[in-house]
Short mmCIF file of C-alpha atoms and ligand atoms in Angstrom, two decimals:
data_model
loop_
_atom_site.label_atom_id
_atom_site.label_comp_id
_atom_site.label_asym_id
_atom_site.label_seq_id
_atom_site.Cartn_x
_atom_site.Cartn_y
_atom_site.Cartn_z
CA UNK A 1 80.42 -8.62 -61.59
CA UNK A 2 82.04 -5.53 -63.05
CA UNK A 3 80.48 -2.34 -64.31
CA UNK A 4 82.56 -2.31 -67.51
CA UNK A 5 80.56 -1.83 -70.70
CA UNK A 6 81.96 -3.09 -74.01
CA UNK A 7 81.24 -1.67 -77.44
CA UNK A 8 81.73 -4.44 -79.98
CA UNK A 9 82.17 -3.21 -83.54
CA UNK A 10 81.15 -5.91 -86.04
CA UNK A 11 78.36 -8.47 -85.83
CA UNK A 12 79.90 -11.11 -88.12
CA UNK A 13 81.29 -14.14 -86.33
CA UNK A 14 83.79 -13.01 -83.67
CA UNK A 15 81.64 -10.06 -82.54
CA UNK A 16 78.54 -11.96 -81.33
CA UNK A 17 80.70 -14.73 -79.83
CA UNK A 18 82.71 -12.11 -77.92
CA UNK A 19 79.47 -10.50 -76.72
CA UNK A 20 78.19 -13.84 -75.38
CA UNK A 21 81.51 -14.62 -73.70
CA UNK A 22 81.61 -11.15 -72.10
CA UNK A 23 78.03 -11.54 -70.93
CA UNK A 24 79.09 -14.78 -69.24
CA UNK A 25 82.00 -12.88 -67.65
CA UNK A 26 79.53 -10.33 -66.29
CA UNK A 27 80.44 -7.55 -68.73
CA UNK A 28 77.63 -5.79 -70.57
CA UNK A 29 78.18 -5.69 -74.34
CA UNK A 30 76.45 -4.07 -77.31
CA UNK A 31 77.22 -5.15 -80.87
CA UNK A 32 77.30 -2.46 -83.60
CA UNK A 33 77.03 -3.99 -87.08
CA UNK A 34 77.47 -1.99 -90.28
CA UNK A 35 74.94 -3.96 -92.37
CA UNK A 36 71.45 -2.45 -92.39
CA UNK A 37 69.71 -5.79 -92.53
CA UNK A 38 70.55 -9.46 -92.04
CA UNK A 39 71.52 -11.27 -95.24
CA UNK A 40 70.93 -14.87 -94.32
CA UNK A 41 71.88 -16.36 -97.68
CA UNK A 42 74.92 -14.19 -98.43
CA UNK A 43 78.54 -15.22 -98.26
CA UNK A 44 78.62 -18.82 -99.44
CA UNK A 45 79.45 -21.54 -96.94
CA UNK A 46 82.28 -22.07 -94.55
CA UNK A 47 83.98 -24.80 -92.70
CA UNK A 48 83.93 -24.48 -88.93
CA UNK A 49 86.55 -26.73 -87.44
CA UNK A 50 86.53 -28.71 -84.20
CA UNK A 51 88.51 -26.01 -82.35
CA UNK A 52 85.85 -23.40 -83.20
CA UNK A 53 83.00 -25.74 -82.29
CA UNK A 54 84.78 -26.38 -78.99
CA UNK A 55 84.57 -22.65 -78.21
CA UNK A 56 80.86 -22.61 -78.99
CA UNK A 57 80.35 -25.64 -76.78
CA UNK A 58 82.04 -23.81 -73.88
CA UNK A 59 79.42 -21.10 -74.32
CA UNK A 60 76.55 -23.61 -74.78
CA UNK A 61 75.85 -22.33 -78.29
CA UNK A 62 74.66 -24.77 -80.94
CA UNK A 63 74.84 -23.42 -84.48
CA UNK A 64 74.79 -26.53 -86.63
CA UNK A 65 71.09 -27.09 -87.25
CA UNK A 66 70.23 -23.38 -87.47
CA UNK A 67 72.93 -22.79 -90.09
CA UNK A 68 71.93 -25.85 -92.16
CA UNK A 69 75.24 -27.40 -91.14
CA UNK A 70 76.44 -30.94 -91.52
CA UNK A 71 79.65 -32.76 -90.60
CA UNK A 72 82.42 -33.03 -93.19
CA UNK A 73 85.10 -35.31 -91.72
CA UNK A 74 86.83 -36.25 -95.01
CA UNK A 75 88.50 -34.57 -97.97
CA UNK A 76 89.42 -36.26 -101.23
CA UNK A 77 91.89 -34.60 -103.61
CA UNK A 78 91.75 -35.00 -107.38
CA UNK A 79 93.80 -33.80 -110.31
CA UNK A 80 91.87 -31.98 -113.03
CA UNK A 81 92.29 -35.04 -115.24
CA UNK A 82 90.42 -37.14 -112.69
CA UNK A 83 93.31 -38.90 -110.96
CA UNK A 84 92.53 -39.48 -107.30
CA UNK A 85 95.52 -37.96 -105.52
CA UNK A 86 94.61 -39.02 -102.02
CA UNK A 87 92.31 -38.64 -99.05
CA UNK A 88 92.89 -36.75 -95.83
CA UNK A 89 90.85 -36.05 -92.74
CA UNK A 90 89.21 -32.62 -92.66
CA UNK A 91 90.66 -31.70 -89.29
CA UNK A 92 90.62 -34.11 -86.37
CA UNK A 93 87.76 -35.94 -84.71
CA UNK A 94 87.75 -34.94 -81.05
CA UNK A 95 87.26 -37.65 -78.40
CA UNK A 96 83.59 -36.64 -78.02
CA UNK A 97 83.04 -37.19 -81.78
CA UNK A 98 83.15 -33.51 -82.85
CA UNK A 99 84.35 -33.03 -86.44
CA UNK A 100 84.46 -30.04 -88.79
CA UNK A 101 81.08 -28.90 -90.12
CA UNK A 102 80.08 -27.02 -93.26
CA UNK A 103 77.68 -24.13 -92.54
CA UNK A 104 75.98 -21.37 -94.50
CA UNK A 105 77.78 -18.20 -93.49
CA UNK A 106 74.76 -15.88 -93.46
CA UNK A 107 72.74 -18.33 -91.35
CA UNK A 108 75.66 -18.82 -88.97
CA UNK A 109 75.76 -15.07 -88.41
CA UNK A 110 72.01 -15.01 -87.82
CA UNK A 111 72.13 -17.86 -85.30
CA UNK A 112 74.98 -16.19 -83.39
CA UNK A 113 73.28 -12.80 -83.43
CA UNK A 114 69.93 -14.20 -82.29
CA UNK A 115 71.50 -16.30 -79.56
CA UNK A 116 73.42 -13.26 -78.31
CA UNK A 117 70.11 -11.34 -78.30
CA UNK A 118 68.42 -14.07 -76.24
CA UNK A 119 71.20 -13.69 -73.68
CA UNK A 120 70.56 -10.00 -73.27
CA UNK A 121 73.10 -8.61 -75.75
CA UNK A 122 71.83 -5.64 -77.74
CA UNK A 123 72.65 -5.88 -81.45
CA UNK A 124 72.31 -2.66 -83.44
CA UNK A 125 72.27 -2.89 -87.23
CA UNK A 126 73.13 -0.05 -89.62
CA UNK A 127 75.97 1.19 -87.36
CA UNK A 128 79.17 1.56 -89.40
CA UNK A 129 82.07 2.78 -87.28
CA UNK A 130 83.99 5.68 -88.79
CA UNK A 131 86.36 6.35 -85.91
CA UNK A 132 86.65 6.36 -82.14
CA UNK A 133 88.20 8.58 -79.51
CA UNK A 134 89.41 7.89 -76.00
CA UNK A 135 88.57 10.66 -73.53
CA UNK A 136 90.65 11.85 -70.58
CA UNK A 137 88.47 9.71 -68.28
CA UNK A 138 89.50 6.61 -70.27
CA UNK A 139 86.02 6.11 -71.78
CA UNK A 140 85.79 5.30 -75.50
CA UNK A 141 83.41 7.12 -77.81
CA UNK A 142 82.61 5.38 -81.08
CA UNK A 143 81.27 7.44 -84.02
CA UNK A 144 79.14 5.93 -86.76
CA UNK A 145 78.34 7.01 -90.31
CA UNK A 146 74.72 7.80 -89.36
CA UNK A 147 76.01 10.60 -87.12
CA UNK A 148 75.32 8.77 -83.84
CA UNK A 149 77.85 7.95 -81.12
CA UNK A 150 78.13 5.33 -78.39
CA UNK A 151 80.21 5.40 -75.23
CA UNK A 152 81.72 2.51 -73.31
CA UNK A 153 84.61 1.54 -71.07
CA UNK A 154 86.20 -0.56 -73.79
CA UNK A 155 85.84 -1.15 -77.52
CA UNK A 156 86.46 -4.38 -79.38
CA UNK A 157 87.10 -4.18 -83.11
CA UNK A 158 85.59 -7.34 -84.58
CA UNK A 159 84.99 -5.51 -87.85
CA UNK A 160 86.75 -7.91 -90.17
CA UNK A 161 89.59 -7.77 -92.61
CA UNK A 162 89.21 -4.11 -93.63
CA UNK A 163 88.75 -3.01 -90.03
CA UNK A 164 88.05 0.67 -89.37
CA UNK A 165 88.98 0.04 -85.73
CA UNK A 166 92.45 -1.13 -86.80
CA UNK A 167 92.93 1.94 -88.99
CA UNK A 168 91.91 4.27 -86.16
CA UNK A 169 94.08 2.45 -83.61
CA UNK A 170 97.17 2.44 -85.81
CA UNK A 171 96.90 4.30 -89.12
CA UNK A 172 100.38 3.00 -90.03
CA UNK A 173 99.43 -0.67 -89.56
CA UNK A 174 99.93 -2.75 -92.70
CA UNK A 175 96.92 -3.35 -94.90
CA UNK A 176 95.81 -6.90 -95.83
CA UNK A 177 97.61 -8.34 -98.85
CA UNK A 178 95.78 -9.69 -101.89
CA UNK A 179 96.85 -13.35 -102.24
CA UNK A 180 96.31 -13.48 -106.00
CA UNK A 181 93.17 -15.61 -105.69
CA UNK A 182 89.47 -15.00 -106.11
CA UNK A 183 87.01 -17.22 -104.30
CA UNK A 184 83.77 -17.76 -106.18
CA UNK A 185 80.95 -20.10 -105.36
CA UNK A 186 77.33 -21.07 -105.09
CA UNK A 187 74.77 -23.82 -104.58
CA UNK A 188 73.49 -26.24 -107.25
CA UNK A 189 70.46 -28.49 -107.47
CA UNK A 190 69.74 -31.51 -109.62
CA UNK A 191 73.14 -32.56 -110.87
CA UNK A 192 73.84 -36.19 -111.66
CA UNK A 193 76.79 -36.10 -109.22
CA UNK A 194 76.19 -38.73 -106.53
CA UNK A 195 75.89 -37.54 -102.91
CA UNK A 196 78.95 -38.02 -100.69
CA UNK A 197 77.56 -36.26 -97.64
CA UNK A 198 80.59 -36.62 -95.36
CA UNK A 199 83.26 -35.74 -97.94
CA UNK A 200 84.51 -32.53 -99.48
CA UNK A 201 86.15 -32.98 -102.89
CA UNK A 202 89.04 -30.73 -103.88
CA UNK A 203 90.18 -30.64 -107.49
CA UNK A 204 93.49 -29.17 -108.66
CA UNK A 205 92.26 -28.22 -112.13
CA UNK A 206 94.55 -27.26 -114.97
CA UNK A 207 93.82 -23.56 -114.64
CA UNK A 208 91.97 -23.18 -111.33
CA UNK A 209 90.99 -24.98 -108.14
CA UNK A 210 87.52 -26.37 -107.42
CA UNK A 211 85.93 -27.62 -104.21
CA UNK A 212 82.52 -29.21 -103.79
CA UNK A 213 80.42 -31.35 -101.53
CA UNK A 214 77.16 -33.07 -102.38
CA UNK A 215 74.60 -33.38 -99.59
CA UNK A 216 72.33 -36.40 -99.24
CA UNK A 217 69.52 -34.26 -100.72
CA UNK A 218 71.62 -33.97 -103.90
CA UNK A 219 72.31 -30.27 -103.41
CA UNK A 220 75.94 -29.32 -104.15
CA UNK A 221 77.82 -26.58 -102.28
CA UNK A 222 80.79 -25.46 -104.34
CA UNK A 223 83.56 -22.92 -104.61
CA UNK A 224 86.36 -22.18 -107.07
CA UNK A 225 89.67 -20.42 -106.49
CA UNK A 226 90.87 -18.53 -109.54
CA UNK A 227 94.37 -17.11 -109.90
CA UNK A 228 93.89 -13.37 -110.60
CA UNK A 229 96.89 -11.18 -111.34
CA UNK A 230 95.69 -7.74 -110.23
CA UNK A 231 93.37 -7.15 -107.32
CA UNK A 232 89.92 -6.31 -108.69
CA UNK A 233 87.82 -3.60 -107.04
CA UNK A 234 84.59 -4.54 -105.29
CA UNK A 235 82.68 -2.72 -108.03
CA UNK A 236 84.45 -4.76 -110.69
CA UNK A 237 83.46 -8.03 -108.99
CA UNK A 238 79.92 -6.89 -108.30
CA UNK A 239 79.60 -5.70 -111.91
CA UNK A 240 79.88 -9.25 -113.29
CA UNK A 241 76.60 -11.09 -113.58
CA UNK A 242 76.08 -14.70 -112.52
CA UNK A 243 75.87 -15.65 -116.22
CA UNK A 244 79.24 -14.02 -116.91
CA UNK A 245 80.85 -15.89 -114.00
CA UNK A 246 79.32 -19.14 -115.24
CA UNK A 247 80.76 -18.61 -118.72
CA UNK A 248 84.19 -17.72 -117.33
CA UNK A 249 84.25 -20.72 -114.99
CA UNK A 250 83.12 -23.13 -117.69
CA UNK A 251 86.02 -21.91 -119.87
CA UNK A 252 88.51 -22.28 -117.02
CA UNK A 253 87.42 -25.80 -116.09
CA UNK A 254 86.99 -27.05 -119.69
CA UNK A 255 88.87 -30.35 -119.98
CA UNK A 256 88.86 -30.95 -116.21
CA UNK A 257 86.56 -33.45 -114.46
CA UNK A 258 83.14 -33.26 -116.18
CA UNK A 259 81.28 -33.03 -112.90
CA UNK A 260 82.75 -29.55 -112.32
CA UNK A 261 81.00 -28.11 -115.35
CA UNK A 262 77.84 -30.00 -114.45
CA UNK A 263 77.79 -28.44 -110.97
CA UNK A 264 78.54 -24.94 -112.27
CA UNK A 265 75.80 -25.18 -114.93
CA UNK A 266 73.24 -26.27 -112.33
CA UNK A 267 73.88 -23.32 -110.00
CA UNK A 268 70.67 -21.82 -108.72
CA UNK A 269 70.64 -18.31 -107.34
CA UNK A 270 73.62 -16.01 -107.47
CA UNK A 271 77.27 -16.80 -107.82
CA UNK A 272 79.21 -14.85 -105.20
CA UNK A 273 82.78 -13.62 -105.82
CA UNK A 274 85.28 -12.49 -103.18
CA UNK A 275 88.91 -11.45 -103.22
CA UNK A 276 91.15 -13.50 -100.93
CA UNK A 277 93.39 -11.44 -98.64
CA UNK A 278 95.43 -12.18 -95.61
CA UNK A 279 97.21 -10.17 -92.96
CA UNK A 280 100.29 -11.86 -91.57
CA UNK A 281 101.08 -9.53 -88.70
CA UNK A 282 100.41 -6.05 -87.35
CA UNK A 283 102.42 -4.20 -84.69
CA UNK A 284 99.78 -4.30 -81.96
CA UNK A 285 96.35 -5.78 -81.29
CA UNK A 286 95.44 -3.33 -78.54
CA UNK A 287 95.89 0.26 -77.51
CA UNK A 288 94.39 1.84 -74.41
CA UNK A 289 90.88 0.42 -73.87
CA UNK A 290 90.60 -0.87 -77.46
CA UNK A 291 91.46 -4.32 -78.86
CA UNK A 292 91.09 -6.13 -82.17
CA UNK A 293 89.93 -9.68 -82.70
CA UNK A 294 89.41 -12.12 -85.56
CA UNK A 295 90.20 -10.93 -89.08
CA UNK A 296 90.73 -7.36 -87.82
CA UNK A 297 93.85 -8.59 -85.98
CA UNK A 298 95.07 -11.48 -88.15
CA UNK A 299 93.08 -12.19 -91.30
CA UNK A 300 93.69 -15.65 -92.67
CA UNK A 301 93.04 -16.81 -96.22
CA UNK A 302 90.28 -19.46 -96.32
CA UNK A 303 92.59 -22.31 -97.38
CA UNK A 304 92.94 -23.84 -93.90
CA UNK A 305 89.26 -23.26 -93.03
CA UNK A 306 90.28 -21.61 -89.75
CA UNK A 307 89.33 -17.90 -89.87
CA UNK A 308 85.98 -18.30 -88.14
CA UNK A 309 87.38 -20.67 -85.54
CA UNK A 310 90.27 -18.33 -84.73
CA UNK A 311 87.85 -15.42 -84.28
CA UNK A 312 85.81 -17.53 -81.84
CA UNK A 313 88.93 -18.56 -79.92
CA UNK A 314 90.01 -14.90 -79.66
CA UNK A 315 86.58 -13.99 -78.31
CA UNK A 316 86.71 -16.55 -75.51
CA UNK A 317 90.27 -15.70 -74.45
CA UNK A 318 89.54 -11.97 -74.52
CA UNK A 319 86.51 -12.43 -72.25
CA UNK A 320 88.54 -14.57 -69.83
CA UNK A 321 91.25 -11.91 -69.61
CA UNK A 322 88.71 -9.17 -68.94
CA UNK A 323 86.98 -11.39 -66.36
CA UNK A 324 90.17 -12.16 -64.44
CA UNK A 325 92.23 -8.97 -64.73
CA UNK A 326 90.52 -5.88 -63.34
CA UNK A 327 92.77 -3.44 -65.23
CA UNK A 328 91.44 -3.25 -68.79
CA UNK A 329 94.76 -2.41 -70.44
CA UNK A 330 96.50 -5.26 -68.65
CA UNK A 331 93.69 -7.59 -69.66
CA UNK A 332 94.00 -6.60 -73.33
CA UNK A 333 97.79 -7.01 -73.22
CA UNK A 334 97.36 -10.50 -71.70
CA UNK A 335 94.86 -11.35 -74.43
CA UNK A 336 97.32 -10.41 -77.17
CA UNK A 337 100.12 -12.30 -75.44
CA UNK A 338 97.99 -15.45 -75.23
CA UNK A 339 96.69 -15.32 -78.80
CA UNK A 340 99.15 -13.75 -81.21
CA UNK A 341 101.60 -16.60 -81.79
CA UNK A 342 98.94 -19.21 -82.50
CA UNK A 343 96.87 -16.95 -84.77
CA UNK A 344 99.85 -15.85 -86.85
CA UNK A 345 101.06 -19.45 -87.19
CA UNK A 346 97.69 -20.46 -88.62
CA UNK A 347 97.66 -17.48 -91.02
CA UNK A 348 101.12 -18.51 -92.33
CA UNK A 349 100.06 -22.15 -92.66
CA UNK A 350 96.92 -21.22 -94.61
CA UNK A 351 98.95 -18.92 -96.87
CA UNK A 352 101.30 -21.81 -97.76
CA UNK A 353 98.36 -24.02 -98.76
CA UNK A 354 97.14 -21.24 -101.08
CA UNK A 355 100.37 -21.28 -103.06
CA UNK A 356 99.64 -24.77 -104.42
CA UNK A 357 96.34 -23.46 -105.80
CA UNK A 358 97.92 -20.78 -107.94
CA UNK A 359 100.12 -23.10 -110.01
CA UNK A 360 98.67 -22.88 -113.49
CA UNK A 361 101.68 -23.61 -115.69
CA UNK A 362 101.53 -27.18 -117.05
CA UNK A 363 104.97 -28.27 -115.79
CA UNK A 364 104.40 -26.95 -112.28
CA UNK A 365 100.98 -28.60 -112.19
CA UNK A 366 102.45 -31.89 -113.41
CA UNK A 367 105.04 -31.84 -110.62
CA UNK A 368 102.39 -30.93 -108.05
CA UNK A 369 100.16 -33.83 -109.10
CA UNK A 370 103.16 -36.16 -108.87
CA UNK A 371 104.32 -34.97 -105.46
CA UNK A 372 100.94 -34.40 -103.81
CA UNK A 373 100.05 -38.06 -103.12
CA UNK A 374 103.24 -38.37 -101.02
CA UNK A 375 102.70 -35.02 -99.31
CA UNK A 376 99.13 -36.03 -98.48
CA UNK A 377 100.37 -39.10 -96.64
CA UNK A 378 102.16 -36.71 -94.30
CA UNK A 379 99.07 -34.48 -94.01
CA UNK A 380 96.98 -37.55 -93.31
CA UNK A 381 98.94 -38.03 -90.11
CA UNK A 382 96.54 -36.51 -87.56
CA UNK A 383 99.38 -35.63 -85.18
CA UNK A 384 100.85 -33.17 -87.72
CA UNK A 385 97.89 -30.82 -87.34
CA UNK A 386 96.64 -31.65 -83.88
CA UNK A 387 97.93 -28.25 -82.70
CA UNK A 388 95.27 -26.57 -84.85
CA UNK A 389 92.23 -28.74 -84.28
CA UNK A 390 92.52 -29.98 -80.71
CA UNK A 391 93.24 -26.55 -79.24
CA UNK A 392 91.05 -26.23 -76.16
CA UNK A 393 90.42 -23.10 -74.09
CA UNK A 394 89.28 -23.92 -70.59
CA UNK A 395 86.76 -21.28 -69.52
CA UNK A 396 87.27 -22.11 -65.84
CA UNK A 397 91.07 -21.66 -65.89
CA UNK A 398 92.04 -18.33 -64.38
CA UNK A 399 94.24 -15.94 -66.39
CA UNK A 400 97.17 -14.94 -64.20
C1 FAD B 1 85.54 -16.72 -99.63
C2 FAD B 1 85.89 -16.97 -98.19
C3 FAD B 1 85.73 -18.24 -97.68
C4 FAD B 1 86.06 -18.49 -96.34
N1 FAD B 1 85.94 -19.75 -95.86
C5 FAD B 1 86.21 -20.00 -94.57
C6 FAD B 1 86.03 -21.30 -94.03
O1 FAD B 1 85.66 -22.24 -94.71
N2 FAD B 1 86.29 -21.47 -92.70
C7 FAD B 1 86.70 -20.45 -91.90
O2 FAD B 1 86.90 -20.69 -90.68
N3 FAD B 1 86.90 -19.23 -92.39
C8 FAD B 1 86.67 -18.98 -93.69
N4 FAD B 1 86.86 -17.74 -94.19
C9 FAD B 1 87.38 -16.70 -93.31
C10 FAD B 1 86.29 -16.24 -92.34
O3 FAD B 1 85.16 -15.84 -93.06
C11 FAD B 1 86.78 -15.10 -91.49
O4 FAD B 1 88.05 -15.40 -90.96
C12 FAD B 1 85.80 -14.85 -90.35
O5 FAD B 1 84.55 -14.48 -90.87
C13 FAD B 1 86.34 -13.78 -89.41
O6 FAD B 1 85.36 -13.42 -88.49
P1 FAD B 1 85.31 -11.93 -87.97
O7 FAD B 1 84.17 -11.88 -87.02
O8 FAD B 1 86.66 -11.52 -87.52
O9 FAD B 1 85.00 -11.05 -89.24
P2 FAD B 1 83.73 -11.08 -90.19
O10 FAD B 1 83.04 -12.37 -90.14
O11 FAD B 1 84.20 -10.55 -91.50
O12 FAD B 1 82.75 -10.02 -89.52
C14 FAD B 1 83.05 -8.63 -89.55
C15 FAD B 1 81.72 -7.89 -89.39
O13 FAD B 1 82.01 -6.51 -89.19
C16 FAD B 1 81.15 -5.73 -89.98
N5 FAD B 1 81.82 -4.45 -90.20
C17 FAD B 1 82.82 -4.19 -91.09
N6 FAD B 1 83.21 -2.90 -90.98
C18 FAD B 1 82.45 -2.36 -90.00
C19 FAD B 1 82.40 -1.06 -89.42
N7 FAD B 1 83.20 -0.07 -89.82
N8 FAD B 1 81.49 -0.85 -88.42
C20 FAD B 1 80.66 -1.83 -87.99
N9 FAD B 1 80.68 -3.08 -88.52
C21 FAD B 1 81.57 -3.34 -89.50
C22 FAD B 1 80.91 -6.55 -91.24
O14 FAD B 1 79.72 -6.18 -91.88
C23 FAD B 1 80.86 -7.96 -90.66
O15 FAD B 1 79.55 -8.34 -90.29
C24 FAD B 1 86.55 -17.44 -95.52
C25 FAD B 1 86.68 -16.16 -96.03
C26 FAD B 1 86.36 -15.91 -97.37
C27 FAD B 1 86.53 -14.53 -97.92
#
C-alpha cells in the first residue's frame, strides 16, 4: 500500500476506470466531475470494443446490462442507392466470445461512476477544474470554478478533448482539430425497418453518412455524419431544434435508402449534435506529478469506435505504473512510454476512415462505391486489425 492520493479530473469514461484501477493498486482516488448532475440519457450511444471490455474484465466491472448494451459483431456497408457494398466484422471476437457492444453513453458513465463509488472512490459533481499548481513539496492543488480547492500527491487529467488539465500543463500544446464532420443522432421507435440485432448498418449516402442498428425490440439507434465546412460553435449547434435537424437530415438523405428517412422521422426525444475533433499528438502527456489520459492526451474521432476503449486501456496501464514504480514522475513517464505509440496509431487510423465519409462530390462517391467492396475484403481479414482489438493488458505483469 502507498499513501499517495490521486485527484482525478473528469468523471466521463477514463476517469472512473482510472479511479477503480488505482483503488486496486492501493492508491486513494477522488474523481472531480464538472457536470452538476448525471445525465443518463445524454450523448447518444457508443461502441465499446473487445479491447476496452477486456480492461473492464480485468477490473471485474460489468457495464453491459446497466448501460442497455448489446453485442454488435457485424457491420454491413451500403451505398446510398441501396447497393450492398460488403460486410465486415465489427472488431474481433476474442477466444472467450467477447465482441464489441453498443452502449448508451450516459448510462455507461453512470454505471462506471456508481461502481467506482461502491469500491470506495469519492465522486464529486459540480467540480470544474480551472487550473492547478504544484507546490514546493511536490503536492498538487487543483482549483475549481466554485472557488474550492483540492490537494493530492498526483493529478490525472481525464477531462476529455478540451482538457483544462492539458492547457494548464502545457499552454502551448496543440488544440484538437475539427475534422470537418458533425455527428448527429438519436433513438427511434416504431419504424417498419426489420430488426437486425447483431448488425450495424453503415450507409455512404450521396451527401452524408448514416449508421443505424435495429434492436430486437424494434428500437433503432442511429447517427449521421455530415460534412461541415466551418466549425460551428457549441451555441450554434445547441440553438438548432430537433425539428430543424430533422428537416436538414431529411433533405440531405433525400434519394438515399428510404429506411434512413423513416428512421429519422420516427426519432423520439432529442436529436443530439456534436462536432468531431481529433488530436494527433501533443508534446508530452505528463509533467511533474500530473498526467493526462484518454481524450485529454490523444483524442480520436469516433470512426474507429476506439476512444472509450483507449481511455480504459490508459487507465489500467497508468495504475500499474503507479503501483510498481514508487517514484511518481518515473511512473508517469513509464505510462507515457507504454501508451503513446499505440494511442496515436489508433487516432491516425480513425482519422483515415473519416476521410471516406466526407466525399460528397458525385465522381468521388462513384469511385468510392466501386473500390469499397474490394477494400472491404481486406478489412474483413481479422488479422489486419488484430493489433487494435486483441490488445491485452495483464494486470499481474510488473512494470519494470
Ligand atoms: C459523437 C461521438 C461518438 C463517439 N463514438 C464513440 C464510439 O462509438 N466508441 C468509442 O470508443 N468512442 C467514441 N467516441 C469517443 C469517446 O466518446 C471518447 O474517446 C471517450 O469518451 C474518451 O473518454 P475520456 O474519459 O477521455 O473523456 P470523456 O468521456 O469526454 O470524459 C471527460 C469528462 O471530463 C469532464 N470535464 C471536462 N472538463 C472538465 C473540467 N475542467 N473539470 C472537471 N471535469 C471536466 C466532462 O464533463 C466529462 O465527463 C465518440 C465521440 C463522439 C463525439
